[in-house]
């Protein structure tokens, strides 16, 4: 607000931006950040007063009537800058105010735009969008599970999904053929800038497919999305490296192919031919990416016999962009004996296999079609596109670095009554 005595200028803001309001003889000046109803006339500005720096700089709003709809306290921090330097705890406590800032509104807008484009692309190609459960059974993606106690079956727990991996494969057994979902995934890992407890994947699965078909599909989808969002691509054909080549050339399986590392373009590349297994610390074997991945056909007999385990190559493909892993997927083991062989090599007993994966082996035995899929990290993709180094900047309500939620203070204690209903006892009361 700028007060020139008889004339007052102020900026009227909504989601789309700002417009300058000109008010004559304003009796009561509204405070900053108050919601108002205005009646007046949109006019061209006198030539001398045109502001070329803003989109609405050629017009202004001549105020006739002003109604204040609510009052606002002084905000705890300014919202007319980029906000990077504000203390995280304060920023996330008042995340709804932080989100008023242009940069964050733009990030949410562009994210919504991207999701819309990806969804349209897939629907147009005959994919079915299907939701899968959030209260479910543990599915291994290499992270710790979040557990939810069951009230009706005390002592038993649901796990929140680390990904919809098993359900999407079951949808292939069901004959859905082409599935996608913007799926929330929950992994209890130490939160970092490029990782939180919760994230969203564009999750895809296809029946009767091949590695090439999936890679081509994703490539056309992302090229089209980049064009529509006016983002430059380093290469419209994504280069492909084997895991070995990538390790030899870049010393890592994620790398940045941009010539100028500060440029805003996207440099996608594929990494393929990952080993299916790696050694665990105690001398056993575990999966490198996904226990449901299939080996290349030439390794199937070794796998079934548990031979040359370190040499078995998986039909696994990762997508990297500007130094980050933005996606990964595989052609799956669609025959029960192949999945069972993988689980055996990982050291599961027959009893454990039955308890943990019996439902999958059973489902695959009902004529599961060959299938494969992929998942893309939505936050990581849009963060790269928006030039943000933390995925928190593209989430509406991210967590703090110590794993508490923004605005609402979770995790928090529950009442004795709730614990009793769940038949749970806390061994040591946490300090409140
Ligand atoms: N479930 C895998 C993941 O979350 C993706 C996939 O293989 O489709 O990384």
Short mmCIF file of C-alpha atoms and ligand atoms in Angstrom, two decimals:
data_model
loop_
_atom_site.label_atom_id
_atom_site.label_comp_id
_atom_site.label_asym_id
_atom_site.label_seq_id
_atom_site.Cartn_x
_atom_site.Cartn_y
_atom_site.Cartn_z
CA UNK A 1 0.00 0.00 0.00
CA UNK A 2 1.24 3.50 -0.90
CA UNK A 3 -0.55 6.39 0.66
CA UNK A 4 -0.51 9.72 -1.19
CA UNK A 5 -2.95 11.57 1.07
CA UNK A 6 -6.13 11.85 -0.96
CA UNK A 7 -5.17 8.97 -3.23
CA UNK A 8 -4.20 5.51 -1.98
CA UNK A 9 -2.65 2.84 -4.17
CA UNK A 10 -2.68 -0.79 -3.12
CA UNK A 11 -2.10 -4.16 -4.71
CA UNK A 12 -5.05 -6.48 -4.91
CA UNK A 13 -3.84 -10.07 -5.05
CA UNK A 14 -5.42 -13.34 -6.09
CA UNK A 15 -3.98 -16.66 -7.29
CA UNK A 16 -3.36 -15.31 -10.77
CA UNK A 17 -1.29 -12.29 -9.67
CA UNK A 18 -1.79 -8.67 -8.66
CA UNK A 19 -3.55 -5.58 -9.96
CA UNK A 20 -3.05 -2.02 -8.75
CA UNK A 21 -6.06 -0.47 -7.08
CA UNK A 22 -6.48 3.33 -7.02
CA UNK A 23 -8.70 4.64 -4.27
CA UNK A 24 -9.72 8.24 -3.72
CA UNK A 25 -10.63 9.55 -0.26
CA UNK A 26 -10.41 6.17 1.42
CA UNK A 27 -11.69 6.65 4.98
CA UNK A 28 -10.55 3.45 6.65
CA UNK A 29 -7.41 1.92 5.14
CA UNK A 30 -7.52 -1.88 5.06
CA UNK A 31 -4.59 -3.66 6.69
CA UNK A 32 -2.21 -5.72 4.56
CA UNK A 33 -3.29 -9.27 3.68
CA UNK A 34 -6.98 -8.75 4.45
CA UNK A 35 -9.50 -10.40 2.15
CA UNK A 36 -11.71 -7.76 0.52
CA UNK A 37 -14.61 -7.37 -1.84
CA UNK A 38 -14.14 -4.53 -4.28
CA UNK A 39 -16.48 -2.79 -6.68
CA UNK A 40 -15.00 -0.49 -9.29
CA UNK A 41 -13.84 -0.01 -12.84
CA UNK A 42 -10.89 -1.63 -14.65
CA UNK A 43 -9.19 1.15 -16.60
CA UNK A 44 -6.21 1.67 -18.83
CA UNK A 45 -3.42 3.39 -16.93
CA UNK A 46 -2.25 6.81 -18.07
CA UNK A 47 0.79 6.24 -20.33
CA UNK A 48 3.16 7.77 -17.77
CA UNK A 49 2.10 5.26 -15.11
CA UNK A 50 2.41 2.06 -17.19
CA UNK A 51 4.53 -0.55 -15.38
CA UNK A 52 6.16 -2.88 -17.91
CA UNK A 53 7.43 -5.21 -15.17
CA UNK A 54 4.07 -6.79 -14.36
CA UNK A 55 1.49 -8.42 -16.64
CA UNK A 56 -1.28 -6.15 -15.39
CA UNK A 57 0.95 -3.07 -15.64
CA UNK A 58 -1.13 -1.43 -18.36
CA UNK A 59 -4.33 -1.39 -16.33
CA UNK A 60 -5.51 -0.41 -12.90
CA UNK A 61 -8.63 -0.76 -10.81
CA UNK A 62 -10.49 2.38 -9.85
CA UNK A 63 -12.12 1.63 -6.53
CA UNK A 64 -15.74 2.63 -5.90
CA UNK A 65 -16.57 0.46 -2.89
CA UNK A 66 -14.48 -1.60 -0.52
CA UNK A 67 -15.75 -4.24 1.92
CA UNK A 68 -13.29 -5.82 4.34
CA UNK A 69 -14.23 -9.52 4.76
CA UNK A 70 -11.85 -10.46 7.56
CA UNK A 71 -8.86 -9.05 9.41
CA UNK A 72 -5.31 -10.31 9.19
CA UNK A 73 -2.59 -10.25 11.79
CA UNK A 74 0.89 -9.27 10.73
CA UNK A 75 2.47 -12.25 8.96
CA UNK A 76 5.41 -13.97 10.73
CA UNK A 77 7.59 -13.56 7.61
CA UNK A 78 7.48 -11.68 4.32
CA UNK A 79 5.90 -13.44 1.35
CA UNK A 80 6.99 -11.09 -1.44
CA UNK A 81 10.46 -12.67 -1.85
CA UNK A 82 11.61 -16.21 -2.70
CA UNK A 83 11.61 -17.26 0.96
CA UNK A 84 14.60 -19.61 0.78
CA UNK A 85 16.30 -18.07 3.81
CA UNK A 86 13.45 -18.35 6.30
CA UNK A 87 13.96 -20.83 9.13
CA UNK A 88 12.44 -24.19 8.13
CA UNK A 89 10.53 -24.81 11.36
CA UNK A 90 8.88 -21.38 11.20
CA UNK A 91 8.17 -21.72 7.49
CA UNK A 92 6.50 -25.10 7.85
CA UNK A 93 4.56 -24.12 10.98
CA UNK A 94 2.94 -21.44 8.82
CA UNK A 95 3.13 -23.34 5.55
CA UNK A 96 -0.27 -21.96 4.44
CA UNK A 97 1.27 -18.47 4.53
CA UNK A 98 4.50 -19.63 2.93
CA UNK A 99 2.41 -21.06 0.09
CA UNK A 100 1.04 -17.58 -0.64
CA UNK A 101 4.42 -16.71 -2.11
CA UNK A 102 4.55 -16.58 -5.91
CA UNK A 103 7.36 -19.13 -6.25
CA UNK A 104 5.51 -21.82 -4.30
CA UNK A 105 2.16 -21.12 -5.97
CA UNK A 106 3.94 -21.44 -9.32
CA UNK A 107 5.44 -24.76 -8.23
CA UNK A 108 2.01 -26.12 -7.26
CA UNK A 109 0.53 -24.81 -10.50
CA UNK A 110 3.20 -26.39 -12.67
CA UNK A 111 2.95 -29.67 -10.77
CA UNK A 112 -0.79 -29.79 -11.37
CA UNK A 113 -0.19 -28.99 -15.05
CA UNK A 114 2.40 -31.76 -15.37
CA UNK A 115 0.19 -34.37 -13.69
CA UNK A 116 -2.68 -33.37 -15.97
CA UNK A 117 -0.53 -33.79 -19.11
CA UNK A 118 0.79 -37.20 -18.00
CA UNK A 119 -2.69 -38.43 -17.14
CA UNK A 120 -4.12 -37.31 -20.49
CA UNK A 121 -1.27 -38.97 -22.37
CA UNK A 122 -1.92 -42.31 -20.69
CA UNK A 123 -5.73 -42.19 -20.88
CA UNK A 124 -5.43 -41.46 -24.60
CA UNK A 125 -3.37 -44.63 -24.95
CA UNK A 126 -5.97 -46.82 -23.30
CA UNK A 127 -4.54 -46.96 -19.79
CA UNK A 128 -6.91 -47.48 -16.88
CA UNK A 129 -6.42 -45.39 -13.72
CA UNK A 130 -6.94 -47.66 -10.72
CA UNK A 131 -6.53 -46.92 -7.00
CA UNK A 132 -4.96 -49.50 -4.72
CA UNK A 133 -5.21 -49.81 -0.90
CA UNK A 134 -3.27 -47.69 1.57
CA UNK A 135 -3.83 -50.10 4.46
CA UNK A 136 -2.07 -53.18 3.23
CA UNK A 137 0.62 -55.75 3.77
CA UNK A 138 4.31 -55.06 3.72
CA UNK A 139 5.83 -55.07 0.21
CA UNK A 140 9.60 -55.00 -0.02
CA UNK A 141 11.11 -51.94 -1.73
CA UNK A 142 14.21 -51.88 0.43
CA UNK A 143 12.93 -49.44 3.08
CA UNK A 144 11.35 -49.74 6.53
CA UNK A 145 7.55 -50.02 6.68
CA UNK A 146 5.17 -47.68 8.45
CA UNK A 147 2.87 -49.86 10.53
CA UNK A 148 -0.74 -49.24 11.57
CA UNK A 149 -2.17 -51.28 14.46
CA UNK A 150 -5.44 -53.07 13.83
CA UNK A 151 -8.23 -52.42 16.37
CA UNK A 152 -10.34 -55.40 15.30
CA UNK A 153 -7.41 -57.82 15.37
CA UNK A 154 -5.29 -56.68 18.30
CA UNK A 155 -1.60 -57.49 17.93
CA UNK A 156 -1.86 -57.42 14.13
CA UNK A 157 -0.65 -54.60 11.92
CA UNK A 158 -1.24 -53.15 8.49
CA UNK A 159 1.71 -51.74 6.58
CA UNK A 160 1.42 -48.56 4.54
CA UNK A 161 2.51 -49.25 0.96
CA UNK A 162 6.11 -48.53 -0.05
CA UNK A 163 4.69 -48.79 -3.56
CA UNK A 164 1.67 -50.46 -5.22
CA UNK A 165 4.05 -53.05 -6.73
CA UNK A 166 2.11 -56.20 -5.82
CA UNK A 167 -1.34 -54.75 -6.45
CA UNK A 168 -0.39 -53.52 -9.91
CA UNK A 169 0.91 -56.98 -10.77
CA UNK A 170 -2.33 -58.49 -9.44
CA UNK A 171 -4.20 -56.10 -11.76
CA UNK A 172 -2.30 -57.66 -14.66
CA UNK A 173 -3.45 -61.11 -13.52
CA UNK A 174 -6.93 -59.56 -13.43
CA UNK A 175 -6.72 -58.61 -17.12
CA UNK A 176 -6.50 -54.83 -16.70
CA UNK A 177 -3.62 -54.89 -19.25
CA UNK A 178 -2.66 -51.20 -18.99
CA UNK A 179 -2.71 -49.61 -15.53
CA UNK A 180 -1.55 -46.33 -14.06
CA UNK A 181 -1.99 -44.45 -10.80
CA UNK A 182 -0.57 -41.36 -9.17
CA UNK A 183 0.27 -43.39 -6.11
CA UNK A 184 1.25 -42.20 -2.66
CA UNK A 185 4.17 -44.25 -1.35
CA UNK A 186 5.34 -44.32 2.26
CA UNK A 187 8.80 -45.33 3.32
CA UNK A 188 10.23 -44.95 6.81
CA UNK A 189 13.66 -43.70 5.79
CA UNK A 190 15.75 -40.90 7.24
CA UNK A 191 14.27 -37.83 5.57
CA UNK A 192 16.66 -35.80 3.41
CA UNK A 193 16.35 -32.98 0.91
CA UNK A 194 15.75 -35.41 -1.95
CA UNK A 195 13.67 -37.85 0.06
CA UNK A 196 10.74 -37.67 2.46
CA UNK A 197 8.55 -40.24 4.20
CA UNK A 198 5.82 -39.69 1.64
CA UNK A 199 6.06 -39.18 -2.06
CA UNK A 200 4.01 -39.64 -5.21
CA UNK A 201 4.86 -41.96 -8.06
CA UNK A 202 3.34 -42.20 -11.48
CA UNK A 203 2.99 -45.96 -11.30
CA UNK A 204 2.51 -47.92 -14.54
CA UNK A 205 2.13 -51.60 -15.44
CA UNK A 206 1.51 -53.25 -18.83
CA UNK A 207 0.75 -56.83 -19.91
CA UNK A 208 2.32 -58.56 -22.94
CA UNK A 209 4.99 -55.90 -23.17
CA UNK A 210 8.74 -55.60 -23.57
CA UNK A 211 11.49 -53.48 -22.09
CA UNK A 212 11.71 -51.52 -25.39
CA UNK A 213 8.00 -50.82 -25.47
CA UNK A 214 8.01 -49.42 -21.93
CA UNK A 215 11.13 -47.33 -22.53
CA UNK A 216 9.67 -45.93 -25.76
CA UNK A 217 6.36 -45.15 -24.12
CA UNK A 218 8.01 -43.24 -21.26
CA UNK A 219 10.30 -41.43 -23.68
CA UNK A 220 7.40 -40.20 -25.86
CA UNK A 221 5.40 -39.25 -22.79
CA UNK A 222 8.21 -37.18 -21.27
CA UNK A 223 9.23 -35.55 -24.57
CA UNK A 224 5.62 -34.50 -25.14
CA UNK A 225 5.28 -33.28 -21.55
CA UNK A 226 8.49 -31.24 -21.83
CA UNK A 227 7.29 -29.64 -25.09
CA UNK A 228 3.91 -28.79 -23.60
CA UNK A 229 5.53 -27.33 -20.49
CA UNK A 230 8.07 -25.46 -22.61
CA UNK A 231 11.09 -27.15 -21.05
CA UNK A 232 14.19 -27.77 -23.14
CA UNK A 233 15.56 -31.30 -23.54
CA UNK A 234 19.28 -31.98 -23.99
CA UNK A 235 18.33 -34.86 -26.26
CA UNK A 236 14.92 -35.93 -27.57
CA UNK A 237 16.23 -39.49 -27.77
CA UNK A 238 17.29 -40.67 -24.33
CA UNK A 239 20.75 -42.29 -24.46
CA UNK A 240 20.95 -45.82 -23.04
CA UNK A 241 23.84 -47.11 -20.90
CA UNK A 242 24.28 -50.51 -19.37
CA UNK A 243 24.93 -50.47 -15.63
CA UNK A 244 28.55 -51.49 -16.33
CA UNK A 245 29.03 -48.71 -18.90
CA UNK A 246 27.55 -46.15 -16.52
CA UNK A 247 29.81 -47.27 -13.67
CA UNK A 248 32.90 -47.19 -15.92
CA UNK A 249 32.04 -43.84 -17.45
CA UNK A 250 30.51 -41.91 -14.55
CA UNK A 251 31.43 -44.00 -11.51
CA UNK A 252 27.72 -44.11 -10.57
CA UNK A 253 24.36 -45.24 -11.90
CA UNK A 254 23.01 -41.67 -11.79
CA UNK A 255 24.74 -38.89 -13.70
CA UNK A 256 24.20 -35.53 -15.31
CA UNK A 257 24.53 -35.28 -19.11
CA UNK A 258 23.94 -31.53 -19.37
CA UNK A 259 26.89 -29.65 -20.87
CA UNK A 260 26.11 -26.65 -18.68
CA UNK A 261 25.17 -27.95 -15.23
CA UNK A 262 23.34 -24.68 -14.47
CA UNK A 263 21.10 -24.80 -17.51
CA UNK A 264 17.38 -25.37 -16.98
CA UNK A 265 17.17 -28.16 -19.54
CA UNK A 266 16.41 -31.82 -18.86
CA UNK A 267 18.97 -34.50 -19.73
CA UNK A 268 17.27 -37.89 -19.54
CA UNK A 269 19.13 -41.20 -19.92
CA UNK A 270 18.37 -44.87 -19.36
CA UNK A 271 20.46 -47.30 -17.37
CA UNK A 272 19.76 -50.99 -18.06
CA UNK A 273 21.17 -54.45 -17.33
CA UNK A 274 21.48 -54.24 -13.55
CA UNK A 275 22.54 -57.27 -11.57
CA UNK A 276 19.46 -58.93 -10.07
CA UNK A 277 21.20 -59.67 -6.77
CA UNK A 278 23.84 -58.17 -4.54
CA UNK A 279 25.64 -59.57 -1.49
CA UNK A 280 24.34 -58.68 1.95
CA UNK A 281 26.65 -57.85 4.86
CA UNK A 282 26.11 -61.30 6.36
CA UNK A 283 27.13 -63.08 3.17
CA UNK A 284 23.67 -63.81 1.77
CA UNK A 285 21.93 -62.30 -1.25
CA UNK A 286 19.34 -59.59 -1.66
CA UNK A 287 17.69 -57.93 -4.66
CA UNK A 288 19.33 -54.77 -6.06
CA UNK A 289 16.08 -53.06 -7.15
CA UNK A 290 12.99 -55.18 -7.00
CA UNK A 291 12.46 -58.81 -5.96
CA UNK A 292 9.72 -59.14 -8.58
CA UNK A 293 12.04 -58.43 -11.52
CA UNK A 294 12.74 -61.11 -14.09
CA UNK A 295 16.21 -62.06 -15.28
CA UNK A 296 16.97 -61.91 -19.00
CA UNK A 297 15.80 -65.26 -20.47
CA UNK A 298 19.37 -66.55 -20.85
CA UNK A 299 19.83 -66.44 -17.05
CA UNK A 300 16.59 -68.19 -16.17
CA UNK A 301 18.03 -71.67 -15.88
CA UNK A 302 20.91 -70.48 -13.66
CA UNK A 303 18.37 -68.68 -11.48
CA UNK A 304 16.17 -71.76 -11.16
CA UNK A 305 19.24 -73.80 -10.16
CA UNK A 306 20.63 -71.06 -7.89
CA UNK A 307 23.87 -71.00 -9.95
CA UNK A 308 26.19 -68.07 -10.88
CA UNK A 309 24.01 -65.78 -8.82
CA UNK A 310 26.33 -62.75 -9.07
CA UNK A 311 26.19 -62.93 -12.88
CA UNK A 312 22.40 -62.90 -13.26
CA UNK A 313 21.25 -59.73 -15.07
CA UNK A 314 17.76 -58.34 -14.46
CA UNK A 315 15.45 -56.81 -17.06
CA UNK A 316 15.53 -53.67 -14.92
CA UNK A 317 15.72 -50.13 -16.30
CA UNK A 318 16.28 -46.88 -14.44
CA UNK A 319 15.61 -43.41 -15.76
CA UNK A 320 18.02 -40.68 -14.71
CA UNK A 321 17.70 -36.95 -15.23
CA UNK A 322 20.23 -34.22 -14.38
CA UNK A 323 22.04 -36.45 -11.89
CA UNK A 324 18.97 -37.88 -10.16
CA UNK A 325 17.16 -41.19 -10.45
CA UNK A 326 13.67 -40.14 -11.55
CA UNK A 327 12.23 -43.55 -12.28
CA UNK A 328 12.74 -47.26 -12.42
CA UNK A 329 10.99 -50.41 -13.46
CA UNK A 330 11.36 -53.90 -14.76
CA UNK A 331 9.91 -56.78 -16.68
CA UNK A 332 8.56 -59.05 -13.93
CA UNK A 333 8.90 -62.69 -13.09
CA UNK A 334 5.43 -63.78 -14.24
CA UNK A 335 5.88 -67.50 -13.62
CA UNK A 336 5.60 -68.60 -9.97
CA UNK A 337 8.69 -70.82 -10.10
CA UNK A 338 10.87 -67.88 -11.20
CA UNK A 339 9.66 -65.60 -8.37
CA UNK A 340 10.05 -68.48 -5.91
CA UNK A 341 13.64 -69.05 -7.06
CA UNK A 342 14.45 -65.36 -6.45
CA UNK A 343 12.98 -65.52 -2.95
CA UNK A 344 14.89 -68.72 -2.16
CA UNK A 345 18.18 -67.15 -3.22
CA UNK A 346 17.34 -64.28 -0.87
CA UNK A 347 17.33 -66.83 1.92
CA UNK A 348 13.60 -67.15 2.65
CA UNK A 349 12.48 -70.57 3.86
CA UNK A 350 9.51 -72.24 2.17
CA UNK A 351 7.41 -71.36 5.21
CA UNK A 352 8.42 -67.68 5.06
CA UNK A 353 7.79 -67.57 1.32
CA UNK A 354 4.32 -68.95 1.84
CA UNK A 355 3.50 -66.49 4.63
CA UNK A 356 4.90 -63.40 2.91
CA UNK A 357 4.46 -64.04 -0.79
CA UNK A 358 2.06 -67.02 -0.99
CA UNK A 359 -0.68 -64.78 -2.40
CA UNK A 360 1.63 -63.63 -5.24
CA UNK A 361 2.80 -67.13 -6.13
CA UNK A 362 -0.79 -68.29 -6.13
CA UNK A 363 -1.92 -65.39 -8.34
CA UNK A 364 0.92 -65.93 -10.85
CA UNK A 365 -0.14 -69.58 -11.11
CA UNK A 366 -3.53 -68.59 -12.55
CA UNK A 367 -2.06 -67.82 -15.95
CA UNK A 368 -0.50 -64.45 -15.17
CA UNK A 369 0.40 -62.79 -18.48
CA UNK A 370 4.00 -61.65 -19.05
CA UNK A 371 4.10 -58.08 -17.76
CA UNK A 372 6.32 -55.22 -16.73
CA UNK A 373 6.13 -51.64 -15.58
CA UNK A 374 7.81 -48.60 -14.19
CA UNK A 375 7.32 -45.81 -11.66
CA UNK A 376 8.37 -42.16 -12.01
CA UNK A 377 8.95 -39.87 -9.03
CA UNK A 378 6.60 -36.93 -9.48
CA UNK A 379 8.21 -34.61 -6.92
CA UNK A 380 11.71 -35.17 -8.27
CA UNK A 381 10.62 -34.53 -11.88
CA UNK A 382 8.79 -31.30 -11.15
CA UNK A 383 11.53 -30.11 -8.79
CA UNK A 384 14.08 -30.47 -11.60
CA UNK A 385 11.75 -28.71 -14.05
CA UNK A 386 11.22 -25.83 -11.59
CA UNK A 387 14.92 -25.56 -10.79
CA UNK A 388 14.34 -26.49 -7.13
CA UNK A 389 17.01 -28.50 -5.34
CA UNK A 390 14.65 -29.85 -2.67
CA UNK A 391 11.47 -31.81 -3.35
CA UNK A 392 9.91 -30.05 -0.35
CA UNK A 393 9.55 -26.97 -2.55
CA UNK A 394 7.09 -28.79 -4.81
CA UNK A 395 4.98 -30.37 -2.05
CA UNK A 396 2.12 -28.45 -0.42
CA UNK A 397 2.75 -29.69 3.13
CA UNK A 398 6.17 -31.35 3.39
CA UNK A 399 7.75 -32.61 6.58
CA UNK A 400 10.56 -31.02 8.50
CA UNK A 401 14.01 -32.56 8.41
CA UNK A 402 13.26 -34.30 11.71
CA UNK A 403 10.07 -35.90 10.39
CA UNK A 404 7.33 -33.74 11.92
CA UNK A 405 4.50 -32.61 9.70
CA UNK A 406 3.96 -29.02 8.64
CA UNK A 407 1.29 -26.98 10.44
CA UNK A 408 -0.16 -29.95 12.34
CA UNK A 409 2.19 -31.27 14.90
CA UNK A 410 2.47 -34.98 14.09
CA UNK A 411 3.61 -37.43 15.30
CA UNK A 412 1.83 -36.73 18.57
CA UNK A 413 0.68 -38.70 21.60
CA UNK A 414 -2.70 -40.42 21.64
CA UNK A 415 -5.14 -40.86 24.51
CA UNK A 416 -5.09 -43.81 26.95
CA UNK A 417 -8.51 -44.77 25.57
CA UNK A 418 -7.13 -45.06 22.04
CA UNK A 419 -4.23 -47.19 23.22
CA UNK A 420 -6.61 -49.41 25.15
CA UNK A 421 -8.82 -49.92 22.10
CA UNK A 422 -5.77 -51.03 20.16
CA UNK A 423 -4.54 -53.15 23.07
CA UNK A 424 -1.23 -51.32 22.91
CA UNK A 425 0.96 -50.27 25.80
CA UNK A 426 3.75 -47.71 25.56
CA UNK A 427 6.79 -49.10 27.36
CA UNK A 428 8.22 -45.75 28.25
CA UNK A 429 6.18 -42.57 27.97
CA UNK A 430 7.93 -40.21 25.59
CA UNK A 431 8.71 -36.78 27.03
CA UNK A 432 5.91 -34.38 26.17
N1 LIG B 1 7.87 -50.53 -7.49
C1 LIG B 1 9.06 -49.94 -8.05
C2 LIG B 1 9.51 -48.76 -7.20
O1 LIG B 1 8.74 -48.24 -6.42
C3 LIG B 1 8.83 -49.43 -9.45
C4 LIG B 1 8.54 -50.50 -10.44
O2 LIG B 1 9.35 -51.44 -10.59
O3 LIG B 1 7.53 -50.38 -11.13
O4 LIG B 1 10.63 -48.30 -7.32
#
